[in-house]
Amino acid sequence: AQTVTQSQPEMSVQEAETVTLSCTYDTSESDYYLFWYKQPPSRQMILVIRQEAYKQQNATENRFSVNFQKAAKSFSLKISDSQLGDAAMYFCAYRRDTGNQFYFGTGTSLTVIP
Amino acid sequence: NAGVMQNPRHLVRRRGQEARLRCSPMKGHSHVYWYRQLPEEGLKFMVYLQKENIIDESGMPKERFSAEFPKEGPSILRIQQVVRGDSAAYFCASSPRDRGRQANEKLFFGSGTQLSVL
């Protein structure tokens, strides 16, 4: 079974600084997809970034980038130049190449300190 | 183009009552997914539906829970004889087609329904 582990229940970062959120996963598949979702207090789940496992290049979306280590089954999210609006719960998620289930981690609550 | 709409946003039920949660997918989307988020946990897949068909209900409890997505109208997640353990946030997501190998397609989430069972 696929499992996703986020070992940091809470993190904080000073505004304008950089923070890294950790995620590891367990799978026997070779093809899959990884995602980071943001959940602000509004509860809306917002896709932040996604990575295809067959791509070696780390995905980047503006201030958000990932460090994807396939052999280590690690998928961390780096947020640069943190802004107050980045404060939210962040969920790491795994999805097989086929199928419709997402497997989510338990989340990391990020606080941005002004 | 409105996003995924869920209602009600908050639902309070007493033990033994029925809960009905509604989800209207984004316009043009014919695939709906329901997830449950328990406190301190991530989202857990419950069921995947297309119009008038249940495709995958492997994550849904066998008893008391049912889901439908009729030809017309919203998708409904129904919980009969609710118990305190059913208290959770229930999220609906939609996509325009079977995600299959189209994993690059975004899954659009609603804002959830918070169910509280007294």
JSON list of C-alpha atoms in Angstrom, two decimals:
[
{"chain": "A", "resi": 1, "resn": "ALA", "atom": "CA", "xyz": [0.00, 0.00, 0.00]},
{"chain": "A", "resi": 2, "resn": "GLN", "atom": "CA", "xyz": [1.08, 3.50, -0.67]},
{"chain": "A", "resi": 3, "resn": "THR", "atom": "CA", "xyz": [1.74, 5.72, 2.33]},
{"chain": "A", "resi": 4, "resn": "VAL", "atom": "CA", "xyz": [2.76, 9.34, 2.54]},
{"chain": "A", "resi": 5, "resn": "THR", "atom": "CA", "xyz": [4.55, 10.68, 5.62]},
{"chain": "A", "resi": 6, "resn": "GLN", "atom": "CA", "xyz": [4.95, 14.27, 6.66]},
{"chain": "A", "resi": 7, "resn": "SER", "atom": "CA", "xyz": [7.05, 14.28, 9.80]},
{"chain": "A", "resi": 8, "resn": "GLN", "atom": "CA", "xyz": [6.70, 17.98, 10.60]},
{"chain": "A", "resi": 9, "resn": "PRO", "atom": "CA", "xyz": [3.26, 18.75, 12.06]},
{"chain": "A", "resi": 10, "resn": "GLU", "atom": "CA", "xyz": [4.16, 22.45, 12.38]},
{"chain": "A", "resi": 11, "resn": "MET", "atom": "CA", "xyz": [6.73, 24.76, 10.86]},
{"chain": "A", "resi": 12, "resn": "SER", "atom": "CA", "xyz": [7.32, 28.48, 11.05]},
{"chain": "A", "resi": 13, "resn": "VAL", "atom": "CA", "xyz": [9.28, 30.88, 8.90]},
{"chain": "A", "resi": 14, "resn": "GLN", "atom": "CA", "xyz": [10.11, 34.55, 9.00]},
{"chain": "A", "resi": 15, "resn": "GLU", "atom": "CA", "xyz": [8.57, 36.61, 6.26]},
{"chain": "A", "resi": 16, "resn": "ALA", "atom": "CA", "xyz": [10.89, 36.81, 3.21]},
{"chain": "A", "resi": 17, "resn": "GLU", "atom": "CA", "xyz": [12.89, 33.80, 4.39]},
{"chain": "A", "resi": 18, "resn": "THR", "atom": "CA", "xyz": [13.00, 30.30, 2.92]},
{"chain": "A", "resi": 19, "resn": "VAL", "atom": "CA", "xyz": [11.40, 27.20, 4.42]},
{"chain": "A", "resi": 20, "resn": "THR", "atom": "CA", "xyz": [11.47, 23.53, 3.42]},
{"chain": "A", "resi": 21, "resn": "LEU", "atom": "CA", "xyz": [8.66, 21.10, 4.16]},
{"chain": "A", "resi": 22, "resn": "SER", "atom": "CA", "xyz": [9.48, 17.41, 4.18]},
{"chain": "A", "resi": 23, "resn": "CYS", "atom": "CA", "xyz": [7.60, 14.51, 2.66]},
{"chain": "A", "resi": 24, "resn": "THR", "atom": "CA", "xyz": [8.48, 10.87, 2.19]},
{"chain": "A", "resi": 25, "resn": "TYR", "atom": "CA", "xyz": [6.42, 8.16, 0.60]},
{"chain": "A", "resi": 26, "resn": "ASP", "atom": "CA", "xyz": [6.43, 4.44, 0.21]},
{"chain": "A", "resi": 27, "resn": "THR", "atom": "CA", "xyz": [5.65, 2.71, -3.07]},
{"chain": "A", "resi": 28, "resn": "SER", "atom": "CA", "xyz": [6.73, -0.20, -5.20]},
{"chain": "A", "resi": 29, "resn": "GLU", "atom": "CA", "xyz": [5.62, 1.57, -8.39]},
{"chain": "A", "resi": 30, "resn": "SER", "atom": "CA", "xyz": [8.10, 3.12, -10.80]},
{"chain": "A", "resi": 31, "resn": "ASP", "atom": "CA", "xyz": [5.69, 5.57, -12.42]},
{"chain": "A", "resi": 32, "resn": "TYR", "atom": "CA", "xyz": [3.65, 7.90, -10.27]},
{"chain": "A", "resi": 33, "resn": "TYR", "atom": "CA", "xyz": [2.91, 11.54, -9.54]},
{"chain": "A", "resi": 34, "resn": "LEU", "atom": "CA", "xyz": [3.55, 13.67, -6.51]},
{"chain": "A", "resi": 35, "resn": "PHE", "atom": "CA", "xyz": [1.76, 16.82, -5.48]},
{"chain": "A", "resi": 36, "resn": "TRP", "atom": "CA", "xyz": [1.82, 19.51, -2.87]},
{"chain": "A", "resi": 37, "resn": "TYR", "atom": "CA", "xyz": [-1.53, 21.02, -1.95]},
{"chain": "A", "resi": 38, "resn": "LYS", "atom": "CA", "xyz": [-2.12, 24.10, 0.18]},
{"chain": "A", "resi": 39, "resn": "GLN", "atom": "CA", "xyz": [-5.13, 24.37, 2.47]},
{"chain": "A", "resi": 40, "resn": "PRO", "atom": "CA", "xyz": [-5.67, 27.88, 3.89]},
{"chain": "A", "resi": 41, "resn": "PRO", "atom": "CA", "xyz": [-8.22, 28.55, 6.65]},
{"chain": "A", "resi": 42, "resn": "SER", "atom": "CA", "xyz": [-10.91, 28.76, 3.98]},
{"chain": "A", "resi": 43, "resn": "ARG", "atom": "CA", "xyz": [-10.41, 24.96, 3.66]},
{"chain": "A", "resi": 44, "resn": "GLN", "atom": "CA", "xyz": [-10.08, 25.20, -0.12]},
{"chain": "A", "resi": 45, "resn": "MET", "atom": "CA", "xyz": [-7.50, 22.71, -1.40]},
{"chain": "A", "resi": 46, "resn": "ILE", "atom": "CA", "xyz": [-5.19, 24.48, -3.83]},
{"chain": "A", "resi": 47, "resn": "LEU", "atom": "CA", "xyz": [-2.65, 22.71, -5.99]},
{"chain": "A", "resi": 48, "resn": "VAL", "atom": "CA", "xyz": [0.77, 24.24, -5.42]},
{"chain": "A", "resi": 49, "resn": "ILE", "atom": "CA", "xyz": [3.07, 22.07, -7.51]},
{"chain": "A", "resi": 50, "resn": "ARG", "atom": "CA", "xyz": [3.27, 18.63, -9.09]},
{"chain": "A", "resi": 51, "resn": "GLN", "atom": "CA", "xyz": [6.04, 16.31, -10.15]},
{"chain": "A", "resi": 52, "resn": "GLU", "atom": "CA", "xyz": [6.06, 13.35, -12.52]},
{"chain": "A", "resi": 53, "resn": "ALA", "atom": "CA", "xyz": [8.27, 10.58, -11.20]},
{"chain": "A", "resi": 54, "resn": "TYR", "atom": "CA", "xyz": [9.76, 9.87, -14.62]},
{"chain": "A", "resi": 55, "resn": "LYS", "atom": "CA", "xyz": [11.12, 13.41, -14.81]},
{"chain": "A", "resi": 56, "resn": "GLN", "atom": "CA", "xyz": [14.47, 13.94, -13.18]},
{"chain": "A", "resi": 57, "resn": "GLN", "atom": "CA", "xyz": [14.21, 17.71, -13.26]},
{"chain": "A", "resi": 58, "resn": "ASN", "atom": "CA", "xyz": [12.69, 19.21, -10.14]},
{"chain": "A", "resi": 59, "resn": "ALA", "atom": "CA", "xyz": [9.44, 21.08, -10.69]},
{"chain": "A", "resi": 60, "resn": "THR", "atom": "CA", "xyz": [9.34, 24.82, -10.05]},
{"chain": "A", "resi": 61, "resn": "GLU", "atom": "CA", "xyz": [6.41, 27.24, -9.81]},
{"chain": "A", "resi": 62, "resn": "ASN", "atom": "CA", "xyz": [7.52, 30.78, -9.07]},
{"chain": "A", "resi": 63, "resn": "ARG", "atom": "CA", "xyz": [8.59, 30.83, -5.40]},
{"chain": "A", "resi": 64, "resn": "PHE", "atom": "CA", "xyz": [7.78, 27.14, -4.94]},
{"chain": "A", "resi": 65, "resn": "SER", "atom": "CA", "xyz": [10.16, 24.36, -5.88]},
{"chain": "A", "resi": 66, "resn": "VAL", "atom": "CA", "xyz": [10.61, 20.73, -4.98]},
{"chain": "A", "resi": 67, "resn": "ASN", "atom": "CA", "xyz": [13.57, 18.51, -4.23]},
{"chain": "A", "resi": 68, "resn": "PHE", "atom": "CA", "xyz": [12.55, 15.15, -5.65]},
{"chain": "A", "resi": 69, "resn": "GLN", "atom": "CA", "xyz": [14.82, 12.28, -4.65]},
{"chain": "A", "resi": 70, "resn": "LYS", "atom": "CA", "xyz": [13.31, 9.19, -6.28]},
{"chain": "A", "resi": 71, "resn": "ALA", "atom": "CA", "xyz": [15.73, 6.66, -4.82]},
{"chain": "A", "resi": 72, "resn": "ALA", "atom": "CA", "xyz": [15.18, 8.03, -1.34]},
{"chain": "A", "resi": 73, "resn": "LYS", "atom": "CA", "xyz": [11.43, 8.41, -1.95]},
{"chain": "A", "resi": 74, "resn": "SER", "atom": "CA", "xyz": [11.59, 11.96, -0.76]},
{"chain": "A", "resi": 75, "resn": "PHE", "atom": "CA", "xyz": [9.66, 14.95, -2.07]},
{"chain": "A", "resi": 76, "resn": "SER", "atom": "CA", "xyz": [10.29, 18.16, -0.15]},
{"chain": "A", "resi": 77, "resn": "LEU", "atom": "CA", "xyz": [8.76, 21.55, -0.88]},
{"chain": "A", "resi": 78, "resn": "LYS", "atom": "CA", "xyz": [10.83, 24.72, -0.71]},
{"chain": "A", "resi": 79, "resn": "ILE", "atom": "CA", "xyz": [9.10, 28.06, -0.37]},
{"chain": "A", "resi": 80, "resn": "SER", "atom": "CA", "xyz": [11.34, 31.02, -1.09]},
{"chain": "A", "resi": 81, "resn": "ASP", "atom": "CA", "xyz": [10.71, 34.63, -0.07]},
{"chain": "A", "resi": 82, "resn": "SER", "atom": "CA", "xyz": [7.89, 33.51, 2.21]},
{"chain": "A", "resi": 83, "resn": "GLN", "atom": "CA", "xyz": [4.82, 35.73, 2.29]},
{"chain": "A", "resi": 84, "resn": "LEU", "atom": "CA", "xyz": [2.08, 36.09, 4.87]},
{"chain": "A", "resi": 85, "resn": "GLY", "atom": "CA", "xyz": [-0.35, 34.54, 2.42]},
{"chain": "A", "resi": 86, "resn": "ASP", "atom": "CA", "xyz": [1.69, 31.35, 2.41]},
{"chain": "A", "resi": 87, "resn": "ALA", "atom": "CA", "xyz": [0.45, 30.53, 5.91]},
{"chain": "A", "resi": 88, "resn": "ALA", "atom": "CA", "xyz": [-1.65, 27.37, 5.57]},
{"chain": "A", "resi": 89, "resn": "MET", "atom": "CA", "xyz": [-1.68, 23.61, 5.95]},
{"chain": "A", "resi": 90, "resn": "TYR", "atom": "CA", "xyz": [0.42, 21.92, 3.31]},
{"chain": "A", "resi": 91, "resn": "PHE", "atom": "CA", "xyz": [-0.35, 18.39, 2.19]},
{"chain": "A", "resi": 92, "resn": "CYS", "atom": "CA", "xyz": [1.91, 16.13, 0.23]},
{"chain": "A", "resi": 93, "resn": "ALA", "atom": "CA", "xyz": [0.08, 13.66, -2.01]},
{"chain": "A", "resi": 94, "resn": "TYR", "atom": "CA", "xyz": [0.91, 10.65, -4.13]},
{"chain": "A", "resi": 95, "resn": "ARG", "atom": "CA", "xyz": [-0.96, 9.25, -7.07]},
{"chain": "A", "resi": 96, "resn": "ARG", "atom": "CA", "xyz": [-0.24, 6.15, -9.09]},
{"chain": "A", "resi": 97, "resn": "ASP", "atom": "CA", "xyz": [0.30, 6.39, -12.82]},
{"chain": "A", "resi": 98, "resn": "THR", "atom": "CA", "xyz": [-3.17, 4.98, -13.35]},
{"chain": "A", "resi": 99, "resn": "GLY", "atom": "CA", "xyz": [-6.14, 5.03, -11.06]},
{"chain": "A", "resi": 100, "resn": "ASN", "atom": "CA", "xyz": [-7.93, 7.79, -9.30]},
{"chain": "A", "resi": 101, "resn": "GLN", "atom": "CA", "xyz": [-6.89, 7.67, -5.69]},
{"chain": "A", "resi": 102, "resn": "PHE", "atom": "CA", "xyz": [-4.73, 10.31, -4.15]},
{"chain": "A", "resi": 103, "resn": "TYR", "atom": "CA", "xyz": [-2.87, 9.34, -0.97]},
{"chain": "A", "resi": 104, "resn": "PHE", "atom": "CA", "xyz": [-2.33, 12.29, 1.32]},
{"chain": "A", "resi": 105, "resn": "GLY", "atom": "CA", "xyz": [0.05, 12.91, 4.18]},
{"chain": "A", "resi": 106, "resn": "THR", "atom": "CA", "xyz": [-1.18, 14.27, 7.49]},
{"chain": "A", "resi": 107, "resn": "GLY", "atom": "CA", "xyz": [-0.12, 17.80, 6.68]},
{"chain": "A", "resi": 108, "resn": "THR", "atom": "CA", "xyz": [2.28, 20.45, 7.92]},
{"chain": "A", "resi": 109, "resn": "SER", "atom": "CA", "xyz": [0.91, 23.65, 9.39]},
{"chain": "A", "resi": 110, "resn": "LEU", "atom": "CA", "xyz": [3.04, 26.57, 8.21]},
{"chain": "A", "resi": 111, "resn": "THR", "atom": "CA", "xyz": [3.10, 29.85, 10.14]},
{"chain": "A", "resi": 112, "resn": "VAL", "atom": "CA", "xyz": [4.66, 32.93, 8.57]},
{"chain": "A", "resi": 113, "resn": "ILE", "atom": "CA", "xyz": [5.99, 35.42, 11.10]},
{"chain": "A", "resi": 114, "resn": "PRO", "atom": "CA", "xyz": [5.85, 39.06, 10.06]},
{"chain": "B", "resi": 1, "resn": "ASN", "atom": "CA", "xyz": [-16.92, 29.77, -14.28]},
{"chain": "B", "resi": 2, "resn": "ALA", "atom": "CA", "xyz": [-17.82, 28.81, -10.74]},
{"chain": "B", "resi": 3, "resn": "GLY", "atom": "CA", "xyz": [-15.62, 26.34, -8.95]},
{"chain": "B", "resi": 4, "resn": "VAL", "atom": "CA", "xyz": [-16.68, 23.17, -7.21]},
{"chain": "B", "resi": 5, "resn": "MET", "atom": "CA", "xyz": [-19.59, 24.06, -4.95]},
{"chain": "B", "resi": 6, "resn": "GLN", "atom": "CA", "xyz": [-20.35, 22.15, -1.80]},
{"chain": "B", "resi": 7, "resn": "ASN", "atom": "CA", "xyz": [-23.23, 22.71, 0.55]},
{"chain": "B", "resi": 8, "resn": "PRO", "atom": "CA", "xyz": [-23.90, 23.05, 3.27]},
{"chain": "B", "resi": 9, "resn": "ARG", "atom": "CA", "xyz": [-20.62, 24.38, 4.56]},
{"chain": "B", "resi": 10, "resn": "HIS", "atom": "CA", "xyz": [-21.46, 23.25, 8.05]},
{"chain": "B", "resi": 11, "resn": "LEU", "atom": "CA", "xyz": [-23.88, 20.50, 9.00]},
{"chain": "B", "resi": 12, "resn": "VAL", "atom": "CA", "xyz": [-24.86, 19.50, 12.51]},
{"chain": "B", "resi": 13, "resn": "ARG", "atom": "CA", "xyz": [-26.66, 16.24, 13.14]},
{"chain": "B", "resi": 14, "resn": "ARG", "atom": "CA", "xyz": [-27.60, 14.22, 16.19]},
{"chain": "B", "resi": 15, "resn": "ARG", "atom": "CA", "xyz": [-26.62, 10.60, 16.44]},
{"chain": "B", "resi": 16, "resn": "GLY", "atom": "CA", "xyz": [-28.94, 8.41, 14.40]},
{"chain": "B", "resi": 17, "resn": "GLN", "atom": "CA", "xyz": [-29.97, 11.13, 11.96]},
{"chain": "B", "resi": 18, "resn": "GLU", "atom": "CA", "xyz": [-29.15, 11.22, 8.28]},
{"chain": "B", "resi": 19, "resn": "ALA", "atom": "CA", "xyz": [-26.65, 13.57, 6.67]},
{"chain": "B", "resi": 20, "resn": "ARG", "atom": "CA", "xyz": [-26.79, 14.63, 3.03]},
{"chain": "B", "resi": 21, "resn": "LEU", "atom": "CA", "xyz": [-23.84, 16.42, 1.52]},
{"chain": "B", "resi": 22, "resn": "ARG", "atom": "CA", "xyz": [-24.08, 17.99, -1.91]},
{"chain": "B", "resi": 23, "resn": "CYS", "atom": "CA", "xyz": [-21.46, 18.69, -4.49]},
{"chain": "B", "resi": 24, "resn": "SER", "atom": "CA", "xyz": [-21.86, 20.52, -7.79]},
{"chain": "B", "resi": 25, "resn": "PRO", "atom": "CA", "xyz": [-18.77, 19.97, -9.93]},
{"chain": "B", "resi": 26, "resn": "MET", "atom": "CA", "xyz": [-17.23, 22.61, -12.09]},
{"chain": "B", "resi": 27, "resn": "LYS", "atom": "CA", "xyz": [-19.08, 23.29, -15.32]},
{"chain": "B", "resi": 28, "resn": "GLY", "atom": "CA", "xyz": [-18.15, 20.72, -17.91]},
{"chain": "B", "resi": 29, "resn": "HIS", "atom": "CA", "xyz": [-16.79, 18.25, -15.36]},
{"chain": "B", "resi": 30, "resn": "SER", "atom": "CA", "xyz": [-18.36, 14.82, -15.35]},
{"chain": "B", "resi": 31, "resn": "HIS", "atom": "CA", "xyz": [-16.16, 13.10, -12.75]},
{"chain": "B", "resi": 32, "resn": "VAL", "atom": "CA", "xyz": [-16.57, 13.57, -9.04]},
{"chain": "B", "resi": 33, "resn": "TYR", "atom": "CA", "xyz": [-14.47, 12.37, -6.11]},
{"chain": "B", "resi": 34, "resn": "TRP", "atom": "CA", "xyz": [-15.33, 12.42, -2.42]},
{"chain": "B", "resi": 35, "resn": "TYR", "atom": "CA", "xyz": [-12.69, 12.62, 0.30]},
{"chain": "B", "resi": 36, "resn": "ARG", "atom": "CA", "xyz": [-12.94, 12.68, 4.08]},
{"chain": "B", "resi": 37, "resn": "GLN", "atom": "CA", "xyz": [-10.59, 14.60, 6.34]},
{"chain": "B", "resi": 38, "resn": "LEU", "atom": "CA", "xyz": [-10.53, 13.60, 9.97]},
{"chain": "B", "resi": 39, "resn": "PRO", "atom": "CA", "xyz": [-8.92, 15.92, 12.53]},
{"chain": "B", "resi": 40, "resn": "GLU", "atom": "CA", "xyz": [-5.12, 15.84, 12.40]},
{"chain": "B", "resi": 41, "resn": "GLU", "atom": "CA", "xyz": [-5.22, 13.67, 9.27]},
{"chain": "B", "resi": 42, "resn": "GLY", "atom": "CA", "xyz": [-4.89, 14.11, 5.54]},
{"chain": "B", "resi": 43, "resn": "LEU", "atom": "CA", "xyz": [-7.63, 13.50, 3.07]},
{"chain": "B", "resi": 44, "resn": "LYS", "atom": "CA", "xyz": [-8.78, 9.93, 2.60]},
{"chain": "B", "resi": 45, "resn": "PHE", "atom": "CA", "xyz": [-10.33, 8.82, -0.67]},
{"chain": "B", "resi": 46, "resn": "MET", "atom": "CA", "xyz": [-13.88, 7.58, -0.39]},
{"chain": "B", "resi": 47, "resn": "VAL", "atom": "CA", "xyz": [-15.53, 7.24, -3.79]},
{"chain": "B", "resi": 48, "resn": "TYR", "atom": "CA", "xyz": [-15.18, 8.17, -7.44]},
{"chain": "B", "resi": 49, "resn": "LEU", "atom": "CA", "xyz": [-18.26, 8.66, -9.60]},
{"chain": "B", "resi": 50, "resn": "GLN", "atom": "CA", "xyz": [-19.13, 9.55, -13.14]},
{"chain": "B", "resi": 51, "resn": "LYS", "atom": "CA", "xyz": [-22.61, 10.58, -14.20]},
{"chain": "B", "resi": 52, "resn": "GLU", "atom": "CA", "xyz": [-24.96, 7.78, -13.11]},
{"chain": "B", "resi": 53, "resn": "ASN", "atom": "CA", "xyz": [-22.07, 5.41, -12.33]},
{"chain": "B", "resi": 54, "resn": "ILE", "atom": "CA", "xyz": [-19.98, 4.55, -9.32]},
{"chain": "B", "resi": 55, "resn": "ILE", "atom": "CA", "xyz": [-16.50, 3.79, -10.63]},
{"chain": "B", "resi": 56, "resn": "ASP", "atom": "CA", "xyz": [-14.55, 3.15, -7.44]},
{"chain": "B", "resi": 57, "resn": "GLU", "atom": "CA", "xyz": [-16.01, 3.03, -3.94]},
{"chain": "B", "resi": 58, "resn": "SER", "atom": "CA", "xyz": [-13.13, 1.19, -2.33]},
{"chain": "B", "resi": 59, "resn": "GLY", "atom": "CA", "xyz": [-12.61, 3.90, 0.26]},
{"chain": "B", "resi": 60, "resn": "MET", "atom": "CA", "xyz": [-16.20, 4.14, 1.40]},
{"chain": "B", "resi": 61, "resn": "PRO", "atom": "CA", "xyz": [-17.49, 2.26, 4.47]},
{"chain": "B", "resi": 62, "resn": "LYS", "atom": "CA", "xyz": [-19.78, -0.57, 3.46]},
{"chain": "B", "resi": 63, "resn": "GLU", "atom": "CA", "xyz": [-22.45, 0.34, 5.98]},
{"chain": "B", "resi": 64, "resn": "ARG", "atom": "CA", "xyz": [-24.46, 3.56, 6.21]},
{"chain": "B", "resi": 65, "resn": "PHE", "atom": "CA", "xyz": [-22.58, 5.43, 3.47]},
{"chain": "B", "resi": 66, "resn": "SER", "atom": "CA", "xyz": [-23.76, 5.83, -0.11]},
{"chain": "B", "resi": 67, "resn": "ALA", "atom": "CA", "xyz": [-23.04, 8.17, -2.98]},
{"chain": "B", "resi": 68, "resn": "GLU", "atom": "CA", "xyz": [-24.69, 9.08, -6.23]},
{"chain": "B", "resi": 69, "resn": "PHE", "atom": "CA", "xyz": [-24.13, 11.38, -9.16]},
{"chain": "B", "resi": 70, "resn": "PRO", "atom": "CA", "xyz": [-27.36, 11.56, -11.16]},
{"chain": "B", "resi": 71, "resn": "LYS", "atom": "CA", "xyz": [-27.67, 12.64, -14.75]},
{"chain": "B", "resi": 72, "resn": "GLU", "atom": "CA", "xyz": [-29.10, 15.94, -13.59]},
{"chain": "B", "resi": 73, "resn": "GLY", "atom": "CA", "xyz": [-28.20, 17.69, -10.38]},
{"chain": "B", "resi": 74, "resn": "PRO", "atom": "CA", "xyz": [-25.40, 17.52, -7.86]},
{"chain": "B", "resi": 75, "resn": "SER", "atom": "CA", "xyz": [-23.55, 14.55, -6.48]},
{"chain": "B", "resi": 76, "resn": "ILE", "atom": "CA", "xyz": [-24.86, 13.46, -3.09]},
{"chain": "B", "resi": 77, "resn": "LEU", "atom": "CA", "xyz": [-22.94, 11.77, -0.30]},
{"chain": "B", "resi": 78, "resn": "ARG", "atom": "CA", "xyz": [-25.42, 10.27, 2.13]},
{"chain": "B", "resi": 79, "resn": "ILE", "atom": "CA", "xyz": [-24.63, 9.04, 5.61]},
{"chain": "B", "resi": 80, "resn": "GLN", "atom": "CA", "xyz": [-27.40, 7.22, 7.42]},
{"chain": "B", "resi": 81, "resn": "GLN", "atom": "CA", "xyz": [-27.66, 6.86, 11.20]},
{"chain": "B", "resi": 82, "resn": "VAL", "atom": "CA", "xyz": [-24.67, 9.09, 11.82]},
{"chain": "B", "resi": 83, "resn": "VAL", "atom": "CA", "xyz": [-22.34, 8.39, 14.72]},
{"chain": "B", "resi": 84, "resn": "ARG", "atom": "CA", "xyz": [-19.83, 10.67, 16.43]},
{"chain": "B", "resi": 85, "resn": "GLY", "atom": "CA", "xyz": [-16.98, 9.08, 14.47]},
{"chain": "B", "resi": 86, "resn": "ASP", "atom": "CA", "xyz": [-18.50, 10.42, 11.26]},
{"chain": "B", "resi": 87, "resn": "SER", "atom": "CA", "xyz": [-17.62, 13.96, 12.35]},
{"chain": "B", "resi": 88, "resn": "ALA", "atom": "CA", "xyz": [-15.15, 15.21, 9.77]},
{"chain": "B", "resi": 89, "resn": "ALA", "atom": "CA", "xyz": [-14.69, 17.53, 6.84]},
{"chain": "B", "resi": 90, "resn": "TYR", "atom": "CA", "xyz": [-15.95, 16.00, 3.61]},
{"chain": "B", "resi": 91, "resn": "PHE", "atom": "CA", "xyz": [-14.41, 17.29, 0.41]},
{"chain": "B", "resi": 92, "resn": "CYS", "atom": "CA", "xyz": [-15.59, 16.92, -3.13]},
{"chain": "B", "resi": 93, "resn": "ALA", "atom": "CA", "xyz": [-13.32, 17.27, -6.15]},
{"chain": "B", "resi": 94, "resn": "SER", "atom": "CA", "xyz": [-14.05, 17.19, -9.85]},
{"chain": "B", "resi": 95, "resn": "SER", "atom": "CA", "xyz": [-12.23, 16.68, -13.11]},
{"chain": "B", "resi": 96, "resn": "PRO", "atom": "CA", "xyz": [-13.39, 16.86, -16.72]},
{"chain": "B", "resi": 97, "resn": "ARG", "atom": "CA", "xyz": [-12.58, 13.27, -17.56]},
{"chain": "B", "resi": 98, "resn": "ASP", "atom": "CA", "xyz": [-11.18, 10.02, -16.29]},
{"chain": "B", "resi": 99, "resn": "ARG", "atom": "CA", "xyz": [-7.84, 11.03, -14.89]},
{"chain": "B", "resi": 100, "resn": "GLY", "atom": "CA", "xyz": [-6.32, 7.71, -15.85]},
{"chain": "B", "resi": 101, "resn": "ARG", "atom": "CA", "xyz": [-3.08, 8.69, -17.48]},
{"chain": "B", "resi": 102, "resn": "GLN", "atom": "CA", "xyz": [-4.09, 12.34, -17.59]},
{"chain": "B", "resi": 103, "resn": "ALA", "atom": "CA", "xyz": [-2.49, 12.89, -14.25]},
{"chain": "B", "resi": 104, "resn": "ASN", "atom": "CA", "xyz": [-1.31, 16.31, -15.25]},
{"chain": "B", "resi": 105, "resn": "GLU", "atom": "CA", "xyz": [-4.86, 17.47, -15.11]},
{"chain": "B", "resi": 106, "resn": "LYS", "atom": "CA", "xyz": [-5.70, 19.36, -12.00]},
{"chain": "B", "resi": 107, "resn": "LEU", "atom": "CA", "xyz": [-8.21, 18.02, -9.55]},
{"chain": "B", "resi": 108, "resn": "PHE", "atom": "CA", "xyz": [-10.43, 20.90, -8.46]},
{"chain": "B", "resi": 109, "resn": "PHE", "atom": "CA", "xyz": [-11.56, 20.79, -4.86]},
{"chain": "B", "resi": 110, "resn": "GLY", "atom": "CA", "xyz": [-14.54, 22.36, -3.15]},
{"chain": "B", "resi": 111, "resn": "SER", "atom": "CA", "xyz": [-14.29, 24.05, 0.24]},
{"chain": "B", "resi": 112, "resn": "GLY", "atom": "CA", "xyz": [-15.73, 21.06, 2.04]},
{"chain": "B", "resi": 113, "resn": "THR", "atom": "CA", "xyz": [-18.65, 20.36, 4.35]},
{"chain": "B", "resi": 114, "resn": "GLN", "atom": "CA", "xyz": [-17.85, 20.17, 8.04]},
{"chain": "B", "resi": 115, "resn": "LEU", "atom": "CA", "xyz": [-20.09, 17.54, 9.58]},
{"chain": "B", "resi": 116, "resn": "SER", "atom": "CA", "xyz": [-20.50, 17.61, 13.34]},
{"chain": "B", "resi": 117, "resn": "VAL", "atom": "CA", "xyz": [-22.38, 14.81, 15.05]},
{"chain": "B", "resi": 118, "resn": "LEU", "atom": "CA", "xyz": [-23.65, 15.60, 18.52]}
]
